Coordinates of C-alpha atoms in Angstrom, one line a residue:
X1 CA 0.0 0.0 0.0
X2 CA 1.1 3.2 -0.8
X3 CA -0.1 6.8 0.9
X4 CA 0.1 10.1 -0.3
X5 CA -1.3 13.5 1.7
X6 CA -2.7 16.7 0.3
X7 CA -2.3 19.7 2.6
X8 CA -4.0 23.2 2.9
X9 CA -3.7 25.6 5.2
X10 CA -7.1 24.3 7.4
X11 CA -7.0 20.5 6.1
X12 CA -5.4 17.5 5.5
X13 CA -6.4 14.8 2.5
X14 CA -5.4 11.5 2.3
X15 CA -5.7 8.5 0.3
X16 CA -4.5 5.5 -0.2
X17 CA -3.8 3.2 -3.2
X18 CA -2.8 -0.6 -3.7
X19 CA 0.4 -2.2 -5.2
X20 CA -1.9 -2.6 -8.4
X21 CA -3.2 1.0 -8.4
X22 CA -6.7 0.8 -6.7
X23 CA -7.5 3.0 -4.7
X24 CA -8.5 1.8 -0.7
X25 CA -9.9 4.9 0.5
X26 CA -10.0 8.6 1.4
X27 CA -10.0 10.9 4.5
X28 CA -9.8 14.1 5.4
X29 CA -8.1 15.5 8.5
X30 CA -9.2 19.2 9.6
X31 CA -7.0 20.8 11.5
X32 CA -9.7 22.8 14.2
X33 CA -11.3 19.4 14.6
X34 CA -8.9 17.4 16.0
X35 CA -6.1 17.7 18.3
X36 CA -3.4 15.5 16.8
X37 CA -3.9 15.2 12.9
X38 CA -1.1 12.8 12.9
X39 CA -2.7 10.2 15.4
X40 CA -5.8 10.8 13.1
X41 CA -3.5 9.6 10.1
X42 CA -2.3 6.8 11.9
X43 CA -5.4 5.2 12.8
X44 CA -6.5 6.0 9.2
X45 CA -3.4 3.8 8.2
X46 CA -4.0 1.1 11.0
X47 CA -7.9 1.2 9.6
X48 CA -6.4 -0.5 6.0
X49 CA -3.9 -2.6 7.3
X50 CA -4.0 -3.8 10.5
X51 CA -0.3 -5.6 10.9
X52 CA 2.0 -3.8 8.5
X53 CA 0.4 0.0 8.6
X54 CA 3.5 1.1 10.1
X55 CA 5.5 0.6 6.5
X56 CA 3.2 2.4 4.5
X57 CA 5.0 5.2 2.7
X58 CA 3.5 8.5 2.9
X59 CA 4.2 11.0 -0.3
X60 CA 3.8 14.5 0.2
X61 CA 5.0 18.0 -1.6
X62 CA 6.0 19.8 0.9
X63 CA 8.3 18.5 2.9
X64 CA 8.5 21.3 5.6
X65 CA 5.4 21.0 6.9
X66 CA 5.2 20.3 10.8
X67 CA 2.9 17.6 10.1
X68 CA 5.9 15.8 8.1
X69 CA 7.9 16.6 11.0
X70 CA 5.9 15.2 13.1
X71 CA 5.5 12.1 11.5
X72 CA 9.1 11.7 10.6
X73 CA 9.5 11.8 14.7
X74 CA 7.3 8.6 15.0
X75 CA 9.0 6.3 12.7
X76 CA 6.8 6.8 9.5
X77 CA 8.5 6.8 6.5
X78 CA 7.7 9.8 4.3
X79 CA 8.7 10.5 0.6
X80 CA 8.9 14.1 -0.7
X81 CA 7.3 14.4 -4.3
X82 CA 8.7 17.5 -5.9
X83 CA 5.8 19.6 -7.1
X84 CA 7.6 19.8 -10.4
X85 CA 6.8 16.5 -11.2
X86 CA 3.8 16.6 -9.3
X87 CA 2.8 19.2 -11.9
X88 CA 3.1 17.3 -14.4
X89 CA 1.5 14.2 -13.4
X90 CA -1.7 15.6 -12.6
X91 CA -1.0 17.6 -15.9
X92 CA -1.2 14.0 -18.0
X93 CA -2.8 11.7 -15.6
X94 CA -6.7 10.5 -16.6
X95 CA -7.7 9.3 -13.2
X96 CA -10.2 12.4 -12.9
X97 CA -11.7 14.9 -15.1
X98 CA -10.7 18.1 -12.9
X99 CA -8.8 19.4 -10.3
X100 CA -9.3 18.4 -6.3
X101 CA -7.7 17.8 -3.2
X102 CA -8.8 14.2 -3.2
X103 CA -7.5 13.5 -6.3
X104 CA -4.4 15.3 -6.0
X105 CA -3.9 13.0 -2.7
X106 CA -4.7 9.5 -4.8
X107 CA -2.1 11.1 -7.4
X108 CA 1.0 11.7 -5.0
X109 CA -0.1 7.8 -3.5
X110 CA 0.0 6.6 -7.1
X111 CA 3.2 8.5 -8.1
X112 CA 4.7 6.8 -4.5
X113 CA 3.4 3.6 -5.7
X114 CA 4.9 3.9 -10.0
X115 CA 8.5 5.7 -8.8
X116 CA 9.0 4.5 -4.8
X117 CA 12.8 3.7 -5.5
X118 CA 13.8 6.9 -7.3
X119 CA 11.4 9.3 -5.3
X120 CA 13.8 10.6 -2.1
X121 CA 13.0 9.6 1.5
X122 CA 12.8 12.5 4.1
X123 CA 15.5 11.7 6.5
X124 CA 15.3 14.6 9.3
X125 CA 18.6 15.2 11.4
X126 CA 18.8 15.6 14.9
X127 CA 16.9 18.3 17.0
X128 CA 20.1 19.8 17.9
X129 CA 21.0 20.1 13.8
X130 CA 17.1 21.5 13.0
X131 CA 17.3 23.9 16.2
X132 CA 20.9 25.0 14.4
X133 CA 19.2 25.5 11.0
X134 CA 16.4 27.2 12.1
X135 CA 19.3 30.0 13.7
X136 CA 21.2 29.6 10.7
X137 CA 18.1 30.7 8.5
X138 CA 16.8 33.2 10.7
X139 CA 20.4 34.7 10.8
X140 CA 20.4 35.0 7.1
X141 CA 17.3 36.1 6.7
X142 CA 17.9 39.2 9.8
X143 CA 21.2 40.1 7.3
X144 CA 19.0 40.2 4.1
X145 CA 16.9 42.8 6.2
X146 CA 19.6 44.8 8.1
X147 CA 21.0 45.3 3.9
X148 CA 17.7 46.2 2.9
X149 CA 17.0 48.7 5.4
X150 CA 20.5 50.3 4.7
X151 CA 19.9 50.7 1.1
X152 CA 16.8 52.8 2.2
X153 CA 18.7 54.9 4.6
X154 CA 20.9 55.9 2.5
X155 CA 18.3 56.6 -0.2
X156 CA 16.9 59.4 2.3
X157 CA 20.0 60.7 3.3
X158 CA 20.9 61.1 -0.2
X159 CA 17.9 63.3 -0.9
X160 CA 18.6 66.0 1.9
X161 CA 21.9 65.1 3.9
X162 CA 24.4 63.8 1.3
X163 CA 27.3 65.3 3.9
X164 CA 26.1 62.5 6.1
X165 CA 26.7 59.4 3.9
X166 CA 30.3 60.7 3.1
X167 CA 31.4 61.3 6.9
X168 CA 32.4 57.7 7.6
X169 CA 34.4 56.1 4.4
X170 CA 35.6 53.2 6.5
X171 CA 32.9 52.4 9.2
X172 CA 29.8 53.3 6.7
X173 CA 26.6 54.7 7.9
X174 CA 25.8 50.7 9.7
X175 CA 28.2 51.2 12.3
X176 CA 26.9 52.4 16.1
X177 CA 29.3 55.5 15.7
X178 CA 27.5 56.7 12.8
X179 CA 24.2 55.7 14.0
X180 CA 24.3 57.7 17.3
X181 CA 25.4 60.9 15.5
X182 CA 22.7 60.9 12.9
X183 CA 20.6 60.4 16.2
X184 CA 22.0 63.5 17.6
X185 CA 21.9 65.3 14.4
X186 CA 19.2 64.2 11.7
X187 CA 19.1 67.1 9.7
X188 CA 22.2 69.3 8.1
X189 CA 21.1 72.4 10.2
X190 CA 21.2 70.6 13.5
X191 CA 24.7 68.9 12.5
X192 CA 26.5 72.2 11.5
X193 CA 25.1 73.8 14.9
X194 CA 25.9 70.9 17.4
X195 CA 29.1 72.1 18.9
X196 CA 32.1 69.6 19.3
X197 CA 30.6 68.1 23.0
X198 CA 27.3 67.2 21.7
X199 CA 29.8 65.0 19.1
X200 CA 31.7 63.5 21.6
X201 CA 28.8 62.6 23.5
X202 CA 26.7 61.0 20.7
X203 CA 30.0 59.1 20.1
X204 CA 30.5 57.8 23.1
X205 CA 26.7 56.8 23.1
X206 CA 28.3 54.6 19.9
X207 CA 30.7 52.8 22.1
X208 CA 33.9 55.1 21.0
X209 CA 36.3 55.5 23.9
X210 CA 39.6 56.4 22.5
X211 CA 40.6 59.6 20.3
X212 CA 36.8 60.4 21.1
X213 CA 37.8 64.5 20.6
X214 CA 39.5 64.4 17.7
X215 CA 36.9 62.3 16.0
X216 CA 34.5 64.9 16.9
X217 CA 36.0 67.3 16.1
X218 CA 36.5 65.9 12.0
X219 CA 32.5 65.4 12.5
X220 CA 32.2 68.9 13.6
X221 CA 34.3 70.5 10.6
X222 CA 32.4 67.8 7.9
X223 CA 29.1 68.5 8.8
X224 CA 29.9 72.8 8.9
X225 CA 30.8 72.7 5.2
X226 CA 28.7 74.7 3.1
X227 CA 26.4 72.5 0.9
X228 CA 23.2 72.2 -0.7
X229 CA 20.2 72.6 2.1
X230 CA 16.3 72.6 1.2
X231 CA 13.7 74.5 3.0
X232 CA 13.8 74.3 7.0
X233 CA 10.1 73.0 6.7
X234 CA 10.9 70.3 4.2
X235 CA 14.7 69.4 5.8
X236 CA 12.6 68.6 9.1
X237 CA 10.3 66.5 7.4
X238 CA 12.9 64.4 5.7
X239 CA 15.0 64.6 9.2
X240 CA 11.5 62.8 10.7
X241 CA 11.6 59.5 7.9
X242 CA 15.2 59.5 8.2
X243 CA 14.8 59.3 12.0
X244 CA 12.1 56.3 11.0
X245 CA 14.7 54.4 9.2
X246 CA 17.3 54.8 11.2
X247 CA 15.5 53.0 14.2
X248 CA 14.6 50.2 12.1
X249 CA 17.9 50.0 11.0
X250 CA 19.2 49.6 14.5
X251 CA 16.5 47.4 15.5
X252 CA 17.6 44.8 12.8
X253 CA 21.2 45.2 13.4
X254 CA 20.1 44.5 16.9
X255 CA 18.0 41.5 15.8
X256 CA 21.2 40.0 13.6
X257 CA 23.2 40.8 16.2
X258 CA 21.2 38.3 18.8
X259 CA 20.9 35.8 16.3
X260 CA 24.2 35.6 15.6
X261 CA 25.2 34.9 19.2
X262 CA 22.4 32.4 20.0
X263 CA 23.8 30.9 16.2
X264 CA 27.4 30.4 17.7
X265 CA 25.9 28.8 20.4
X266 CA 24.3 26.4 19.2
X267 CA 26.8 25.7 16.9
X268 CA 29.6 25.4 19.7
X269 CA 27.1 22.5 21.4
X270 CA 27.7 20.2 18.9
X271 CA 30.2 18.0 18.7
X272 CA 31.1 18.2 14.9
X273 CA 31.7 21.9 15.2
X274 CA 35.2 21.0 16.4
X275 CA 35.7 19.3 13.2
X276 CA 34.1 21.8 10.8
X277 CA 36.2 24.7 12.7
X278 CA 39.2 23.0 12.4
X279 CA 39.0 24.2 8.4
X280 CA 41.0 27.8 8.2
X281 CA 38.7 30.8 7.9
X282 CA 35.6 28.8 8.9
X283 CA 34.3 30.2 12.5
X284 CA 31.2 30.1 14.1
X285 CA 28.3 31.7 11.6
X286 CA 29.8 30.0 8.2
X287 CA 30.9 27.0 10.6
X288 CA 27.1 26.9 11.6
X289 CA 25.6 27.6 8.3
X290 CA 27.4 24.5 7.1
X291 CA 26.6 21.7 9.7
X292 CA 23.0 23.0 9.6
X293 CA 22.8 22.2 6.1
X294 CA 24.8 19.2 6.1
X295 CA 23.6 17.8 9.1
X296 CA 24.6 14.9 10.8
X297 CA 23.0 11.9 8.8
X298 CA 25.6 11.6 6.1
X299 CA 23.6 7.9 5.3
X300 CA 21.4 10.5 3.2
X301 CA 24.5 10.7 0.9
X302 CA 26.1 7.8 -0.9
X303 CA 29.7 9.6 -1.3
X304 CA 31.3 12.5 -1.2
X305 CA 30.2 13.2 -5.3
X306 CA 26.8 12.9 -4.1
X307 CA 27.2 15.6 -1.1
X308 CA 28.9 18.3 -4.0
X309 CA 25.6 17.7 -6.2
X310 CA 23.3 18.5 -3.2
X311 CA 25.4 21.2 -2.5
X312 CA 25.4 22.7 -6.2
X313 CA 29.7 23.2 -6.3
X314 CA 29.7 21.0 -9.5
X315 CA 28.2 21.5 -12.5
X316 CA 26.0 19.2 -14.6
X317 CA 27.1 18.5 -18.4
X318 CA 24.5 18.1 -21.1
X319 CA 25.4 15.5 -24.0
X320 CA 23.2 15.3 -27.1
X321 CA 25.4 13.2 -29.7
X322 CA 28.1 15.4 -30.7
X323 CA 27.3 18.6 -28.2
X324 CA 28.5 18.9 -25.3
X325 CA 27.4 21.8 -22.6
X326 CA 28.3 22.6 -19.5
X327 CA 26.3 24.3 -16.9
X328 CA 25.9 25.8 -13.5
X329 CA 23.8 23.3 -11.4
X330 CA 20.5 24.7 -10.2
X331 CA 18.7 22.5 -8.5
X332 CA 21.0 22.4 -5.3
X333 CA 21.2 23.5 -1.8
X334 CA 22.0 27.4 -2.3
X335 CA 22.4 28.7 1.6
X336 CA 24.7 25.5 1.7
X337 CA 26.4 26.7 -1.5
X338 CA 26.6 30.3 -0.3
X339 CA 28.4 29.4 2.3
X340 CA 30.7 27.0 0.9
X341 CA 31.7 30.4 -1.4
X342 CA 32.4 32.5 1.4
X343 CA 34.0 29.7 3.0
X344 CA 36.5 28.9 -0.1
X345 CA 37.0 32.6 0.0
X346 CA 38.2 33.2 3.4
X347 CA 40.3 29.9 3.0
X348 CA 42.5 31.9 0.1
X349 CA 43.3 34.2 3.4
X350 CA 44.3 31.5 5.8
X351 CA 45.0 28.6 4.0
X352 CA 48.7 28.6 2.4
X353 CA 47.5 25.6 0.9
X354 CA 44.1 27.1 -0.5
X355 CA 46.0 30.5 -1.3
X356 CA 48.8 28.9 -3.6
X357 CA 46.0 26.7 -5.2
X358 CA 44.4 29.9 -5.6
X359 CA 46.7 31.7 -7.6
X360 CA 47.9 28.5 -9.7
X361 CA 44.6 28.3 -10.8
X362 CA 44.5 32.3 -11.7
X363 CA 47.6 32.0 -13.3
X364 CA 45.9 29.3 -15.4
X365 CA 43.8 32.1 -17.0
X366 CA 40.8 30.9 -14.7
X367 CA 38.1 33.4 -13.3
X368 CA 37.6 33.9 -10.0
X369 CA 34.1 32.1 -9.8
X370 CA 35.0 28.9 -11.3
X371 CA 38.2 28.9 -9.1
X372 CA 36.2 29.4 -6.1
X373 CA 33.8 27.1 -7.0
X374 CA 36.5 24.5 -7.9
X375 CA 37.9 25.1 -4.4
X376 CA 34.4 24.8 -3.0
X377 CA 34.5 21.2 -4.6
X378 CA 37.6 19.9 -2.5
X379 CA 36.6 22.0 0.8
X380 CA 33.1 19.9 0.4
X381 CA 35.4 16.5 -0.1
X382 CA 37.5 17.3 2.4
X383 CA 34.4 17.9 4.9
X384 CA 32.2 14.7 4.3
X385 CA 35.7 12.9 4.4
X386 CA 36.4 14.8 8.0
X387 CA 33.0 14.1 9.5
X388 CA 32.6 10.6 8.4
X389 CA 35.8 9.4 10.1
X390 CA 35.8 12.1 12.8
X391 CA 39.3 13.3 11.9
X392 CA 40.6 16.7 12.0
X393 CA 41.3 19.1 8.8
X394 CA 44.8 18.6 7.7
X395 CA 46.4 21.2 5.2
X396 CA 48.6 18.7 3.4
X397 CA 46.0 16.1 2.4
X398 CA 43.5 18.9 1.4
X399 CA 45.6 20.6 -0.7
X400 CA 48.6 17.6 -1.6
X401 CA 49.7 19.5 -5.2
X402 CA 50.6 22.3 -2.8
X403 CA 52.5 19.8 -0.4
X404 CA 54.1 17.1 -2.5
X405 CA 56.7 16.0 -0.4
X406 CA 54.5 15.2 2.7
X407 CA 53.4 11.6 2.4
X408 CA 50.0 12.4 3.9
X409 CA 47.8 9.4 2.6
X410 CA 44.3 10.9 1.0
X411 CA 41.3 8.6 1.8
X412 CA 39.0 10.2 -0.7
X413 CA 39.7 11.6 -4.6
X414 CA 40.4 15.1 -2.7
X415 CA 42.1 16.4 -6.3
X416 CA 39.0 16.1 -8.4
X417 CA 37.8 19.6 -9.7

C-alpha cells in the first residue's frame, strides 16, 4: 500500500492506493477538529492494514510542513514528491476529469506507488542540527533585512543630507558610531550647529572610547561645510523619515546581532563543530551555516560526489550526440552553496595551501568564480571525508599539489575539480 497527503492551510487529505493502483480509500483531516492530525492519520493507516500500517510510505510536496515533522519523529516513513513533477503528473494523468484535493492526494499515492525507488525519503537530522538550522536561516534572513534597510537609509539621506553618507568612508553609515550621531543630528542644520561636545557625547553613546575628541571634532568640521540645504520645513520633514529608518535600522542590526550569538551557540554544542572549525577561515556563523545544512545523517549521501551535487559546487554536463554543454547546477542546496563560497573565499586568506591553489589556478587564465567554485568542490570532499571518520582538517591532504613531499595518505579523490 502506498499513501500520499494533500495539505492546505485548514485540512489535511489522504488516500491510499494498492500495489496494483486501486484505490482503498479517502479521508480528510481538519485541523480545528482534531487535536493531533497525525494520530488521526495513523489510525486511518491502521484502519487498512491492521499488521503492517507502520510501513506504509507516505508521499507529500512539501516536505516542511510540521505535520511531516511530526510524522518523521514517529518512525513513518515519508517521501517528498517534488511539485515539479507533481505538476506534471496531474498535468497527464486520466484518473479524474478536474482538479481536487482528493485526487491530488490519490495522485501523489500513485506517483509513490509507480516511482517509490527513485522518489527521495525525508530523512530529518537531529533536533540539535534542526534547532541550528532554524538560527542559521533566521540569521540569514535578519542580514538580508539589516542590507535592505540600509539601502533605504541611505536613499533618504541622499535626498537631503548627502554630507552624512560621506562622513564615515571606512565604518559606513551601519556602524553604532555613525548611528548615534545621525541620532544627535538628523538634519544638516542641527549637525553644522551641534558644537564639538554634543559630538563627543553622541559618540560615546556609539561605544567610542579612544581619540573620542578628535573624531568629533572631524565630525564637527564635515558637517559645517557649506552645501546644498532645502527648506527648514521640508529638511525637518525628511529629518523625521530619516529618524524612521534609522531606528529600524538599529532594531535589525540588533536582531542580527542576537541571532548571531544564540547561532554560535548552538553551533559550539555540537560535537562536529570542532571538526568543521578546524578548516581555516571557517568560525562560528559560516561554521554553523554548514553543519546546519549538512547535518549529521551523512547515510542520506552515498559519497562524497553525491554531497557536492546537493550542494550545487559541480556543475552538470548536457550531451546530445556530438554537443556537449556545461552548466551551473540549479537545482541544489543554495544557503549551503553560499556558504561553501564564502567559506573557499576566506580559506584563500588563511590557507597557504588554498592560497597557492588559488593563484595557480589564476595564473591558469581561470576566473575567480569557477576557481572558487573548484575550491568549493575539494573543501566539500574534504568535509564529508572529515566528518565521516571524525578526523581533523589537515592542510597537506587537502591541498597535496601544494604539499608534495609530505606523504599524507588521501582517503578520498580530494584532487578532483
Amino acid at each position: 500500500m502506498f499513501a500520499g497527503v494533500d495539505w492546505a492551510d485548514r485540512w489535511l487529505d489522504c488516500g491510499i492506493v494498492r500495489r496494483d493502483g486501486r484505490r482503498l480509500g479517502h479521508v480528510r483531516i481538519v485541523y480545528a477538529e482534531t487535536e493531533d492530525p497525525v494520530a488521526d492519520y495513523l489510525a486511518f493507516l491502521r484502519k487498512h492494514n491492521r499488521t503492517r500500517w507502520r510501513t506504509i510510505p507516505t508521499g507529500i510536496e512539501d516536505p516542511n510542513l510540521l505535520f511531516v515533522e511530526a510524522l518523521a519523529d514517529r518512525g513513518m516513513p515519508v517521501v517528498h514528491i517534488d511539485a515539479t513533477l507533481a505538476a506534471r503528473a496531474r498535468k497527464a494523468s486520466t484518473l479524474d476529469s478536474i482538479k481536487s484535493d482528493r485526487a491530488d492526494a490519490y495522485l501523489l499515492a500513485d506517483m509513490l506507488r509507480s516511482g517509490n525507488d527513485s522518489l527521495p525519503r525525508i530523512v530529518l537530522p537531529s533536533p540539535h542540527i534542526r534547532a541550528l538550522k532554524v538560527l542559521a536561516h533566521a540569521y540569514g534572513h535578519a542580514v538580508a533585512s539589516r542590507a535592505s534597510l540600509l539601502h533605504q537609509l541611505r536613499s533618504v539621506l541622499k535626498g537631503y543630507f548627502p554630507a552624512a553618507i560621506s562622513a564615515w568612508p571606512k565604518l559606513g553609515l551601519r556602524h553604532p558610531q555613525a548611528r548615534a550621531v545621525l541620532a544627535a543630528a538628523p538634519s544638516p542644520r542641527r549637525a553644522a550647529a551641534l558644537d564639538r561636545a554634543g559630538y563627543a557625547r553622541a559618540l560615546e553613546a556609539g561605544n567610542r572610547w579612544r581619540t573620542v575628541d578628535d573624531e568629533a571634532h572631524r565630525l564637527r568640521l564635515h558637517f559645517r561645510r557649506p552645501a546644498l540645504r532645502t527648506h527648514p520645513e521640508v529638511e525637518d520633514a525628511r529629518a523625521a523619515e530619516m529618524l524612521s529608518a534609522l531606528g529600524a535600522l538599529t532594531a535589525a542590526c540588533e536582531r542580527a546581532d542576537d541571532l548571531k550569538a544564540q547561532l554560535g551557540r548552538q553551533y559550539r554544542n555540537h560535537p562536529w563543530s570542532r571538526i568543521v572549525s578546524s578548516f581555516p577561515g571557517i568560525g562560528d556563523v559560516i561554521g554553523g551555516q554548514v553543519l546546519a545544512e549538512v547535518g549529521d545523517r551523512l547515510d542520506r549521501f552515498t559519497d562524497a560526489r553525491a554531497l557536492c551535487a546537493y550542494a550545487g559546487v559541480v556543475p552538470v554536463t548536457w550531451a546530445s550526440g556530438t554537443s556537449t554543454r556545461v552548466s551551473m547546477r540549479r537545482s541544489a542546496n543554495k544557503p549551503l552553496r553560499s556558504a561553501l563560497f564564502q567559506a573557499a573565499f576566506c580559506m584563500t586568506a588563511h590557507s597557504p595551501g588554498a592560497k597557492a591553489y588559488y593563484a595557480a589556478r589564476r595564473a591558469r587564465s581561470a576566473d575567480h568564480p569557477t576557481t572558487i567554485r573548484n575550491m568549493g568542490i575539494r573543501i566539500t570532499r574534504s568535509l564529508y571525508h572529515c566528518l565521516q571518520t571524525g578526523v581533523l582538517y589537515d592542510e597537506a591532504a587537502a591541498w597535496p599539489q601544494q604539499y608534495p613531499g609530505s606523504g599524507v595518505a588521501v582517503p578520498v579523490d580530494l584532487t578532483a575539480s
